[in-house]
mmCIF file of C-alpha atoms in Angstrom:
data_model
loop_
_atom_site.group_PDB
_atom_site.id
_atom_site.type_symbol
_atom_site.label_atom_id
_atom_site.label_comp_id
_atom_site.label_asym_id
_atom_site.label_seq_id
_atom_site.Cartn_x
_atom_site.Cartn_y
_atom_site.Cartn_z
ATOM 1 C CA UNK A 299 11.659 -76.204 136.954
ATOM 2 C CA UNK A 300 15.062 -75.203 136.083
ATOM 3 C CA UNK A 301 15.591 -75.323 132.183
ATOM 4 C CA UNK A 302 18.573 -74.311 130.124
ATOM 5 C CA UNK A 303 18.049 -72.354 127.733
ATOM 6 C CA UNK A 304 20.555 -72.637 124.131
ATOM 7 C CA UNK A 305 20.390 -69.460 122.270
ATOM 8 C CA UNK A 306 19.008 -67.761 125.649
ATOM 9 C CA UNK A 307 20.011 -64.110 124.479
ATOM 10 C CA UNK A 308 18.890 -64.273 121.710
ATOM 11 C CA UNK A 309 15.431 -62.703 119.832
ATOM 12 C CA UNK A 310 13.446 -65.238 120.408
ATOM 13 C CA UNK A 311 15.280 -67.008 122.866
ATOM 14 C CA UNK A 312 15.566 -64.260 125.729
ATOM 15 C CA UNK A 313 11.398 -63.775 125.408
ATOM 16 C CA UNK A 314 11.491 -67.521 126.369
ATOM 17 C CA UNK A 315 13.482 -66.417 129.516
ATOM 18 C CA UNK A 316 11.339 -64.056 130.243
ATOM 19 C CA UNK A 317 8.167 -66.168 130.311
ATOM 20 C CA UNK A 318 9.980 -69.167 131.943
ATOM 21 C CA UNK A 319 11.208 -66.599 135.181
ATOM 22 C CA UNK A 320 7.113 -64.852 134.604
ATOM 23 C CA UNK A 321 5.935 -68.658 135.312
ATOM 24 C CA UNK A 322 8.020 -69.148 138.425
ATOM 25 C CA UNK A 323 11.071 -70.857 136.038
ATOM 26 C CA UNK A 324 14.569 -70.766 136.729
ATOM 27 C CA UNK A 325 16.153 -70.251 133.363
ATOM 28 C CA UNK A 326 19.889 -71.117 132.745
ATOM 29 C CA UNK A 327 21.004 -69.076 129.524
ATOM 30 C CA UNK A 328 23.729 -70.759 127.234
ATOM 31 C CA UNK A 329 24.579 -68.467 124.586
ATOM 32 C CA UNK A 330 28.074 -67.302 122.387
ATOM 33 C CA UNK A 331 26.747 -63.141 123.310
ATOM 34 C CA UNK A 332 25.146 -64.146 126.961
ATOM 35 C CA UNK A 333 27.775 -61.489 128.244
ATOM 36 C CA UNK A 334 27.231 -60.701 132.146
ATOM 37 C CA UNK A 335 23.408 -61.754 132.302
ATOM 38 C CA UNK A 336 22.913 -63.383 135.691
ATOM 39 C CA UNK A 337 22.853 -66.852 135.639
ATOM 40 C CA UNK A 338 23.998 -67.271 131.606
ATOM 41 C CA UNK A 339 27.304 -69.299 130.680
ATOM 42 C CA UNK A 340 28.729 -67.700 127.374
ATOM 43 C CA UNK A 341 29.792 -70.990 125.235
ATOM 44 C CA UNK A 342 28.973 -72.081 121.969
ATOM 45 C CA UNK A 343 26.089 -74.931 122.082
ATOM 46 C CA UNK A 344 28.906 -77.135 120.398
ATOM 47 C CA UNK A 345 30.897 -76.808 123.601
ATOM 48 C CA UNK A 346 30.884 -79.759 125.831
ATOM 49 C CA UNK A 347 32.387 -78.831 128.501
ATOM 50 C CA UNK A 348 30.693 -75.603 128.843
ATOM 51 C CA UNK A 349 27.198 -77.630 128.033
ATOM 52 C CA UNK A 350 28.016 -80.181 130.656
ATOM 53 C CA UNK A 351 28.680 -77.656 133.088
ATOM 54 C CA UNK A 352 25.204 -75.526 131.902
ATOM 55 C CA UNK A 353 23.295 -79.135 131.772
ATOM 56 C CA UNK A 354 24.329 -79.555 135.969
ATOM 57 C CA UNK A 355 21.219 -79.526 137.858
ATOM 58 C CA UNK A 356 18.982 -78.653 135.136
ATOM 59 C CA UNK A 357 15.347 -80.476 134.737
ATOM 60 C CA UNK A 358 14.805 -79.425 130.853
ATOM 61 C CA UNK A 359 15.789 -77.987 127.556
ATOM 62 C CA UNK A 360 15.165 -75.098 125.780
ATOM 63 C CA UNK A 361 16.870 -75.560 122.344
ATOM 64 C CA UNK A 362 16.709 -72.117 120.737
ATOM 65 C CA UNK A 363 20.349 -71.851 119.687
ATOM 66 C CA UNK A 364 20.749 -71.933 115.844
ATOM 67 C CA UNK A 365 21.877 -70.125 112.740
ATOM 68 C CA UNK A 366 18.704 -68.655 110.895
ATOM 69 C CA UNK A 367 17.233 -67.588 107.564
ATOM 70 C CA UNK A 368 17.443 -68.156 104.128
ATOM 71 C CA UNK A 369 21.053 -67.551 104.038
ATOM 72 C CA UNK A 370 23.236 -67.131 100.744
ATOM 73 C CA UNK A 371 22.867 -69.442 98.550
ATOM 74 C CA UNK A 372 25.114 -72.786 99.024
ATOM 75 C CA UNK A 373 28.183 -70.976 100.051
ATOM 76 C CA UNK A 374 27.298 -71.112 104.146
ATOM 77 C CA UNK A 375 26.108 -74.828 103.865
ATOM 78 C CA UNK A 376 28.673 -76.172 106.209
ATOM 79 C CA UNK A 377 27.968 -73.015 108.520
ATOM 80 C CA UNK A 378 24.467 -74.024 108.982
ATOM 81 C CA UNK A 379 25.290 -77.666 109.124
ATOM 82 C CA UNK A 380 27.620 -77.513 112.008
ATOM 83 C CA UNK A 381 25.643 -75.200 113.958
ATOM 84 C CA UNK A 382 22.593 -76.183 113.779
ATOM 85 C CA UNK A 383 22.800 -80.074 113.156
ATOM 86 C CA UNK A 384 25.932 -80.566 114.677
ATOM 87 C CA UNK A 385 25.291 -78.258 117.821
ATOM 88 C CA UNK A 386 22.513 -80.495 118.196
ATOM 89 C CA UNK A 387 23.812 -83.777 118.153
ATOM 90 C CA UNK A 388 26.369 -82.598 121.016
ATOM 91 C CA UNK A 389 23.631 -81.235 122.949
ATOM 92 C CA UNK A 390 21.819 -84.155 122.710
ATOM 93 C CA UNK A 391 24.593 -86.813 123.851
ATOM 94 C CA UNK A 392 24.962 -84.260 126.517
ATOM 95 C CA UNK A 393 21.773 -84.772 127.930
ATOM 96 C CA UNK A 394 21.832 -88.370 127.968
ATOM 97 C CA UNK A 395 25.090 -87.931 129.499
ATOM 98 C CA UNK A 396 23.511 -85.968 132.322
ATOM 99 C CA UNK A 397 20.290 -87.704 132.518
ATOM 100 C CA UNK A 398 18.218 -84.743 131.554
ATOM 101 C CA UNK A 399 14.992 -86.228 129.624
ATOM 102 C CA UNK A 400 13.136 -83.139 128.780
ATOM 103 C CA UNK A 401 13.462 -81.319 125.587
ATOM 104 C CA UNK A 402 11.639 -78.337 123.486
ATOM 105 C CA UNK A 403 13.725 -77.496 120.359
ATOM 106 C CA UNK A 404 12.761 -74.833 118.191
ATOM 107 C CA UNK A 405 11.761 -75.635 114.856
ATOM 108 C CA UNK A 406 10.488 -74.282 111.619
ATOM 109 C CA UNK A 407 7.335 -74.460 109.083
ATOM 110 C CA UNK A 408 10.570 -74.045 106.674
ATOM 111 C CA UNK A 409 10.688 -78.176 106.741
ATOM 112 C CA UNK A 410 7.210 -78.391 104.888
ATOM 113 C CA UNK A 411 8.432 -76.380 101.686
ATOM 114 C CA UNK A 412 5.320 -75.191 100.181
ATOM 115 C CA UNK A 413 2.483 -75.120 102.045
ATOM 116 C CA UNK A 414 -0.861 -77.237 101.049
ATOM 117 C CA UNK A 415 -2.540 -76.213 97.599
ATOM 118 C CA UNK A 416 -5.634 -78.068 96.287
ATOM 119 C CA UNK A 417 -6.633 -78.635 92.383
ATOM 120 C CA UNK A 418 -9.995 -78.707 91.730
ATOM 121 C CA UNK A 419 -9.069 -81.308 89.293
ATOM 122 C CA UNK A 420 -7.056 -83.566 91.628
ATOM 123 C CA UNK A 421 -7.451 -82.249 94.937
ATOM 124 C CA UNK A 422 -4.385 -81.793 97.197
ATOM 125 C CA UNK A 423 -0.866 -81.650 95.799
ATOM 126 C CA UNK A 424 2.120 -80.797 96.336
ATOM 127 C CA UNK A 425 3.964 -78.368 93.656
ATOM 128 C CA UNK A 426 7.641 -78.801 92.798
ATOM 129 C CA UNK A 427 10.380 -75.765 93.530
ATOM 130 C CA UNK A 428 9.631 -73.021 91.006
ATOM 131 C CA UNK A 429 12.003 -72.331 88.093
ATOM 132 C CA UNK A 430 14.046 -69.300 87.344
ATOM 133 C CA UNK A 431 12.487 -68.963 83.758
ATOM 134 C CA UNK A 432 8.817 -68.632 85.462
ATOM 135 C CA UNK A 433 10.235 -66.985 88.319
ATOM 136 C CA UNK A 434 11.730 -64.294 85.791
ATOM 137 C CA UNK A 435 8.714 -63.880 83.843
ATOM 138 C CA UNK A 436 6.685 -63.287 86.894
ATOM 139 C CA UNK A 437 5.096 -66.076 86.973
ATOM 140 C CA UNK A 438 5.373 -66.545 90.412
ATOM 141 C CA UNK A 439 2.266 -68.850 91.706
ATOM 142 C CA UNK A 440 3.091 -72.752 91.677
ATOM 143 C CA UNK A 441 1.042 -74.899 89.303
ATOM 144 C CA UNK A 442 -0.709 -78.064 89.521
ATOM 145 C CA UNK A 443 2.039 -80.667 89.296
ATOM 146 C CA UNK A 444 -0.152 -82.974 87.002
ATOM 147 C CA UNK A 445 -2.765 -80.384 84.912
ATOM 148 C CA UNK A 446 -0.589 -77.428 85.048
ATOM 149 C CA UNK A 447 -3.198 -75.447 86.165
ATOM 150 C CA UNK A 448 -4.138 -72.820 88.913
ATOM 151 C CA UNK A 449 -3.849 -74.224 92.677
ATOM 152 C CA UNK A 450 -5.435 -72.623 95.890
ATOM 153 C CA UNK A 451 -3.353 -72.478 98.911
ATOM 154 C CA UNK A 452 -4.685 -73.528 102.496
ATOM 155 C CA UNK A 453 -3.457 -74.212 105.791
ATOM 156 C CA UNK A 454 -0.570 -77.002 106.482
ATOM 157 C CA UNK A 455 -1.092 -79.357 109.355
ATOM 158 C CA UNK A 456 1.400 -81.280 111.020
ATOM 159 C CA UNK A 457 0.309 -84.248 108.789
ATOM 160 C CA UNK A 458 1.556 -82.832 105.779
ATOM 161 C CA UNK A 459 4.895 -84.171 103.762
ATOM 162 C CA UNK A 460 8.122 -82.475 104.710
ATOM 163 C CA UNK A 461 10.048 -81.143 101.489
ATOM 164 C CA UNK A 462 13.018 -79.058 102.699
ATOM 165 C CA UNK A 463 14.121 -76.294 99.724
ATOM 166 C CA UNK A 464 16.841 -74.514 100.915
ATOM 167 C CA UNK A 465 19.974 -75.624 103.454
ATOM 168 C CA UNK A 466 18.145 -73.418 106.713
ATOM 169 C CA UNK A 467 15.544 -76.075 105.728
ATOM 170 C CA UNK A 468 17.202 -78.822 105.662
ATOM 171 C CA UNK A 469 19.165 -78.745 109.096
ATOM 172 C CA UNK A 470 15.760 -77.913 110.741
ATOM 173 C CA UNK A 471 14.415 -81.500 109.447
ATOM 174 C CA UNK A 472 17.728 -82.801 111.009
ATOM 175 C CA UNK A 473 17.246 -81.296 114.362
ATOM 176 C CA UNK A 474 14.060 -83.513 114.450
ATOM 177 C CA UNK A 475 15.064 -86.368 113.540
ATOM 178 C CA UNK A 476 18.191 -85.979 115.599
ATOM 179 C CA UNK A 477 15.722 -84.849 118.582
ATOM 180 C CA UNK A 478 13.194 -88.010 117.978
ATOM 181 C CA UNK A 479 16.354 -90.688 117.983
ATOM 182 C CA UNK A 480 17.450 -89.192 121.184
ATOM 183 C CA UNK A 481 14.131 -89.771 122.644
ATOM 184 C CA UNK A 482 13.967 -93.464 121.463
ATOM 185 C CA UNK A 483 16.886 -93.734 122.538
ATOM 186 C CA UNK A 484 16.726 -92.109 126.041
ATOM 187 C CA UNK A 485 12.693 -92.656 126.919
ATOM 188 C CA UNK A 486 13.094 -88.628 126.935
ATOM 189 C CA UNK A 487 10.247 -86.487 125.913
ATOM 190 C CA UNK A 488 10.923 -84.029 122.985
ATOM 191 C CA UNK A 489 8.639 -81.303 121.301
ATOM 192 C CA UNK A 490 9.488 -79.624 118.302
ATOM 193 C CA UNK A 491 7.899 -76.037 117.835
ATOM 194 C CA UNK A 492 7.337 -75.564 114.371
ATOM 195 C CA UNK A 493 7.606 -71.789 114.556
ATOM 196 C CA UNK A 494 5.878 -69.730 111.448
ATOM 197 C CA UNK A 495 6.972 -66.292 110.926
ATOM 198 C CA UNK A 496 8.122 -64.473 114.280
ATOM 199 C CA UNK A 497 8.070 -61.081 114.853
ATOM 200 C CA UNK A 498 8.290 -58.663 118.085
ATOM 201 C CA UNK A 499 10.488 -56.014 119.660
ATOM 202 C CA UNK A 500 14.072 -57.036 120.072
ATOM 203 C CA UNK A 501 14.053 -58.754 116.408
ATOM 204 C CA UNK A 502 17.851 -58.370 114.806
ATOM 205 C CA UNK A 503 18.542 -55.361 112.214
ATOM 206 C CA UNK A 504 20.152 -55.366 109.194
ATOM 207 C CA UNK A 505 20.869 -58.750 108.719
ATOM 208 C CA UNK A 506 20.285 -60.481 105.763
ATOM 209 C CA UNK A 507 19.320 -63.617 108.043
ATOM 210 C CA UNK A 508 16.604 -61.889 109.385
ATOM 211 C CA UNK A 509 12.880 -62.342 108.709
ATOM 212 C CA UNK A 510 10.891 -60.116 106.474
ATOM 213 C CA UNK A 511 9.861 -57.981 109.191
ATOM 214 C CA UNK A 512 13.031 -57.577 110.565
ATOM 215 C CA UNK A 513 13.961 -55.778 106.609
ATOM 216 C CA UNK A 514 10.809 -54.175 106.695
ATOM 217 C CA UNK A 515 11.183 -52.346 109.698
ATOM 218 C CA UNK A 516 14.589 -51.669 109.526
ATOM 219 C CA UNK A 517 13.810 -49.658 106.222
ATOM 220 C CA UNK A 518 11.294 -47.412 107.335
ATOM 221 C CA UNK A 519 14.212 -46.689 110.439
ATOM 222 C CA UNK A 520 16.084 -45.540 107.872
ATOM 223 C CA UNK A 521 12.984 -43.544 106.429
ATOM 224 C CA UNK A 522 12.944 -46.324 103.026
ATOM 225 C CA UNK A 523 10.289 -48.173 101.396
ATOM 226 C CA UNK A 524 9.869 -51.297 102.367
ATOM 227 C CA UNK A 525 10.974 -53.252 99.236
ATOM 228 C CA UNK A 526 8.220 -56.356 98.449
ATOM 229 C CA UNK A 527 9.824 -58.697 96.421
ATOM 230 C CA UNK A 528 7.517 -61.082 94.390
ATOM 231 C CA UNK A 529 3.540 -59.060 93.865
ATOM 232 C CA UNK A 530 3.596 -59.260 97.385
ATOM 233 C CA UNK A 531 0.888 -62.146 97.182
ATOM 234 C CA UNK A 532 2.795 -64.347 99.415
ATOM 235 C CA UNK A 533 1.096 -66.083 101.857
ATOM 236 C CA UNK A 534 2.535 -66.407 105.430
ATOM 237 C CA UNK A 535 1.343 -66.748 108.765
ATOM 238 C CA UNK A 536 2.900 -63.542 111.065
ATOM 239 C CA UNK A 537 3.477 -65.201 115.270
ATOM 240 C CA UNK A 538 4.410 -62.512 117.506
ATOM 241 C CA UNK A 539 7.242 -63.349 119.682
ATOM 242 C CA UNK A 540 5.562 -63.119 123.277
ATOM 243 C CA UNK A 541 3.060 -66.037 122.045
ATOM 244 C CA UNK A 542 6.043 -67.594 120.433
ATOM 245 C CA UNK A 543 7.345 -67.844 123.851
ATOM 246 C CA UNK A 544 4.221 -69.164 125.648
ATOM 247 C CA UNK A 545 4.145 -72.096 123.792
ATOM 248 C CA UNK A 546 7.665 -72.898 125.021
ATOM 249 C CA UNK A 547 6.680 -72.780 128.258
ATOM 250 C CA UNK A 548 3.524 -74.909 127.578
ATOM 251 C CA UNK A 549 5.367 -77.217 125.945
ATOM 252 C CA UNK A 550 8.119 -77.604 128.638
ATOM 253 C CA UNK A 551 5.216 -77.954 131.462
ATOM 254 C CA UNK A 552 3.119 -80.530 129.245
ATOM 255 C CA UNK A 553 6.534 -82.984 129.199
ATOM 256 C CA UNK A 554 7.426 -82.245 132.283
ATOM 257 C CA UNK A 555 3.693 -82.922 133.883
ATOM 258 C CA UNK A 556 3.691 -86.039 131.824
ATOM 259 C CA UNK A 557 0.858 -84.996 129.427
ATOM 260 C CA UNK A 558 3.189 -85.807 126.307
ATOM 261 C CA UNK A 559 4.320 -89.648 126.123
ATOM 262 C CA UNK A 560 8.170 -89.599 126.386
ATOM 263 C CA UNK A 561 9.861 -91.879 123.823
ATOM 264 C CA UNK A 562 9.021 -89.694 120.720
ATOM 265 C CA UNK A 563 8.861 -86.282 119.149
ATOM 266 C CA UNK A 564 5.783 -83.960 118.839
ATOM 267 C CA UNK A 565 5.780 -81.814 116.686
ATOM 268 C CA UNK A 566 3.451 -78.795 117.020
ATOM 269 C CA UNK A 567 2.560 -75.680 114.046
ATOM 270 C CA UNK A 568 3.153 -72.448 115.954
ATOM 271 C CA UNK A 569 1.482 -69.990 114.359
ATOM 272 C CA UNK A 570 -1.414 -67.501 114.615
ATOM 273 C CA UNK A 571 -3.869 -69.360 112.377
ATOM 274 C CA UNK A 572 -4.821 -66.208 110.729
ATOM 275 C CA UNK A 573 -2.618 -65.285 107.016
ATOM 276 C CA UNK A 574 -1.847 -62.750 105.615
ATOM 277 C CA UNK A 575 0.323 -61.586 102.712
ATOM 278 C CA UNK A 576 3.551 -59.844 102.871
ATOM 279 C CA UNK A 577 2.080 -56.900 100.869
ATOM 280 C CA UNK A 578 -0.434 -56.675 103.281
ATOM 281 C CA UNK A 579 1.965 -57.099 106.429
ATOM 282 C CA UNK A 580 4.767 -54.726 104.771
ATOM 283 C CA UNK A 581 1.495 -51.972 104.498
ATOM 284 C CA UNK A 582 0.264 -52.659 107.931
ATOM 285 C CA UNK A 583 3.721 -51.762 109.351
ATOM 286 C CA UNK A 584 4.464 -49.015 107.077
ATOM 287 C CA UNK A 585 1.205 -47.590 107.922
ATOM 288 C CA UNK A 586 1.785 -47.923 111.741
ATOM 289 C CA UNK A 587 5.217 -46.639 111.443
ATOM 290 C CA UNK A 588 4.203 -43.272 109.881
ATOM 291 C CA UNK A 589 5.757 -44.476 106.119
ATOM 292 C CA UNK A 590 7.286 -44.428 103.492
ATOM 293 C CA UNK A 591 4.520 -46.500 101.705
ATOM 294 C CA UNK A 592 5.787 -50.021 100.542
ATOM 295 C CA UNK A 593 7.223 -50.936 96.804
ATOM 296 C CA UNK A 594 6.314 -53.604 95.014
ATOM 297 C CA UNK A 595 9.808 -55.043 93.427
ATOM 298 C CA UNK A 596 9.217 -58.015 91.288
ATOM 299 C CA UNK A 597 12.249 -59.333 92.582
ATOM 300 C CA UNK A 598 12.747 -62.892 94.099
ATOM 301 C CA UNK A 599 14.799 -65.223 96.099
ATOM 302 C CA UNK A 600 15.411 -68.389 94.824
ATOM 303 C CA UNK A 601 15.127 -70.692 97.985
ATOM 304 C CA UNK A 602 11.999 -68.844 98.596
ATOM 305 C CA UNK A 603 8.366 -70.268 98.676
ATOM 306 C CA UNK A 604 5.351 -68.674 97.633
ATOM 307 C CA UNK A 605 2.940 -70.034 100.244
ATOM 308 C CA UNK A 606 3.189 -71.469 103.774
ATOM 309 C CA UNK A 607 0.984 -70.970 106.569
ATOM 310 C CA UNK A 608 0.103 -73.220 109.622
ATOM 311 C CA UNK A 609 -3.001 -74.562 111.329
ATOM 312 C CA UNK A 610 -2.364 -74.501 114.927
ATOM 313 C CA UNK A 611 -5.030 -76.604 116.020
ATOM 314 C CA UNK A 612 -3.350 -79.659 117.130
ATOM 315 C CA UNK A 613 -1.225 -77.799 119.584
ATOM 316 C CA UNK A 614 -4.759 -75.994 120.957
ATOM 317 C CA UNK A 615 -6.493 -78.786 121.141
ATOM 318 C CA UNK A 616 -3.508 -81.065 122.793
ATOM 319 C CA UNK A 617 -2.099 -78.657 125.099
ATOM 320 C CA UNK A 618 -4.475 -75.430 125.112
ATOM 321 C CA UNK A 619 -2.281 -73.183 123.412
ATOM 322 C CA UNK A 620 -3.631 -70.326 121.047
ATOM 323 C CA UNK A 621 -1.732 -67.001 119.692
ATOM 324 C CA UNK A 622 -3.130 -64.066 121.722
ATOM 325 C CA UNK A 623 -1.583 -60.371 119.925
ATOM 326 C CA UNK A 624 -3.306 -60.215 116.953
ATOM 327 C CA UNK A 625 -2.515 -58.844 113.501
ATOM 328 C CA UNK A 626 -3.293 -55.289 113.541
ATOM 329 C CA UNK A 627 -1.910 -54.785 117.264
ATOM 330 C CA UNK A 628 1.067 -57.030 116.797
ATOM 331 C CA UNK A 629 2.173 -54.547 113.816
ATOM 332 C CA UNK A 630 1.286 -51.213 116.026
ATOM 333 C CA UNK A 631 2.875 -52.417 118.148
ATOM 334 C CA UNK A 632 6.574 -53.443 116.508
ATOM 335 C CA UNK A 633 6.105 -50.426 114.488
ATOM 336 C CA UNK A 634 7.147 -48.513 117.550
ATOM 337 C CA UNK A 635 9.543 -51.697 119.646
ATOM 338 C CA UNK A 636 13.364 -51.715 119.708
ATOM 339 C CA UNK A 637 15.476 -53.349 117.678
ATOM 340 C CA UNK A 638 18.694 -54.939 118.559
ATOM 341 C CA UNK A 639 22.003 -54.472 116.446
ATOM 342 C CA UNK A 640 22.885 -57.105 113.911
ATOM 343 C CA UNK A 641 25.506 -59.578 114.807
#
């Protein structure tokens, strides 16, 4: 199968190359920093004549390409907008153009906004976004919406409501429902990847787009405490990047082998199934690294949630996909993988 790749040098997008050309895949990388890699065209995804030319020949997509992370605020709104929504719609009317009916785009658990929390006064329920005056006082776990009172947090499935918090959030919703209109529209087949949080040699320094183990490790490079912002209580589910990857290529073969009915998206939780906290994950790699120890900040991000973490059963039961690195060897083994440079 010969699949283009969007975002193909990427971090997570160039460990999908890898495991495409490991499963006898020719990838096609499309990518603004592809450079001189054999076989890559270096375009922006909003490029159509560059994406036409990629899109020649090609049996599927790998849509990787997008700007990540919380972000700043408001101020990079239309940023995020036009690369990652817009980029998508031209992609999209691209492959109808060219006939190409097979897509895998990544997504994010960022669409759910917190994760599932149960009352044991009124079962499941679905907190609001926390304020700045509890958020200030420390106050930082999300109350019952109706008693106001202490909620436990569990495992999202794809079932659960999407609430979007933050614009990164929002455009990731959009790719779907961009990507599910293309395949009513085309008959194509379309997966969304709802990636939880990735980690894994070649992650991106020193960006403040990066995830939290991207900071992490780049402070104890620089011989730092990690800083833990919050009481380091927050929940997430940790995916490491070669797994990440794996499901890409499952998902590609699934839709291509007809497995998948075409006409619709599926959307799939990609995560290890197995939480842990960010103190706990900020320890683990400070501990593997040699130190400095972690510190506990207080500090928060507004746009942040406190909880979120996946059950990946559907996609193990539908297409016989499970995370493989666990926890502990995961973080040995980042502790000690390059970086790349931020930019």
């Amino acid at each position: 199968m010969r699949v283009l790749v969007t975002g193909g040098a990427g971090f997570i997008g160039s460990h999908v190359v890898t495991a495409l050309r490991s499963s006898g895949h020719e990838p096609v990388i499309l990518d603004v920093a592809a450079g001189a890699a054999p076989g890559s065209v270096t375009a922006d995804v909003r490029d159509r004549k560059a994406l036409a030319a990629a899109l020649a020949g090609v049996d599927a997509v790998c849509h990787q390409a997008a700007v990540v992370g919380l972000g700043k605020g408001f101020a990079d709104a239309a940023s995020y907008v036009g690369v990652n929504d817009l980029g998508t719609a031209v992609l999209l009317e691209e492959m109808a153009a060219a006939g190409v009916r097979t897509l895998v785009l990544a997504g994010s658990m960022v669409v759910y906004g917190e994760g599932r929390y149960t009352c044991a006064a009124h079962g499941v329920v679905c907190p609001g976004p926390r304020t700045v005056d509890d958020l200030e006082r420390g106050r930082f776990e999300p109350p019952c919406p109706q008693c106001g009172e202490p909620v436990q947090p569990g495992l999202v499935s794809e079932n659960a409501p999407v609430d979007p918090r933050n614009v990164y959030a929002t455009t990731k919703l959009a790719q779907e429902h961009l990507a599910a209109a293309w395949a009513r529209a085309t008959g194509g087949g379309a997966v969304s990847l709802r990636y939880h949080n990735v980690y894994g040699d070649g992650m991106p320094r020193d960006t403040p787009y990066a995830g939290v183990a991207s900071f992490f490790r780049s402070s104890l490079e620089r011989g730092e405490s990690p800083q833990v912002f919050e009481d380091g209580g927050q929940r997430r589910d940790f995916v490491h990047v070669t797994d990440v990857a794996t499901a890409n290529v499952t998902a590609l073969e699934a839709l291509r082998a007809g497995t998948l009915s075409p006409g619709r998206l599926h959307a799939y939780n990609t995560g290890s199934g197995r939480p842990h906290t960010i103190a706990q994950m900020a320890g683990a790699l400070a501990d593997a690294y040699g130190g400095p120890e972690p510190v506990v900040t207080g500090e928060y991000r507004l746009g942040d949630v406190r909880h979120i973490t996946a059950s990946s059963d559907r996609l193990q039961a539908e297409l016989g996909w499970r995370a493989r690195v666990g926890f502990a060897e995961g973080m040995k083994a980042f502790a000690a993988a390059p970086m790349r440079a931020a930019g």
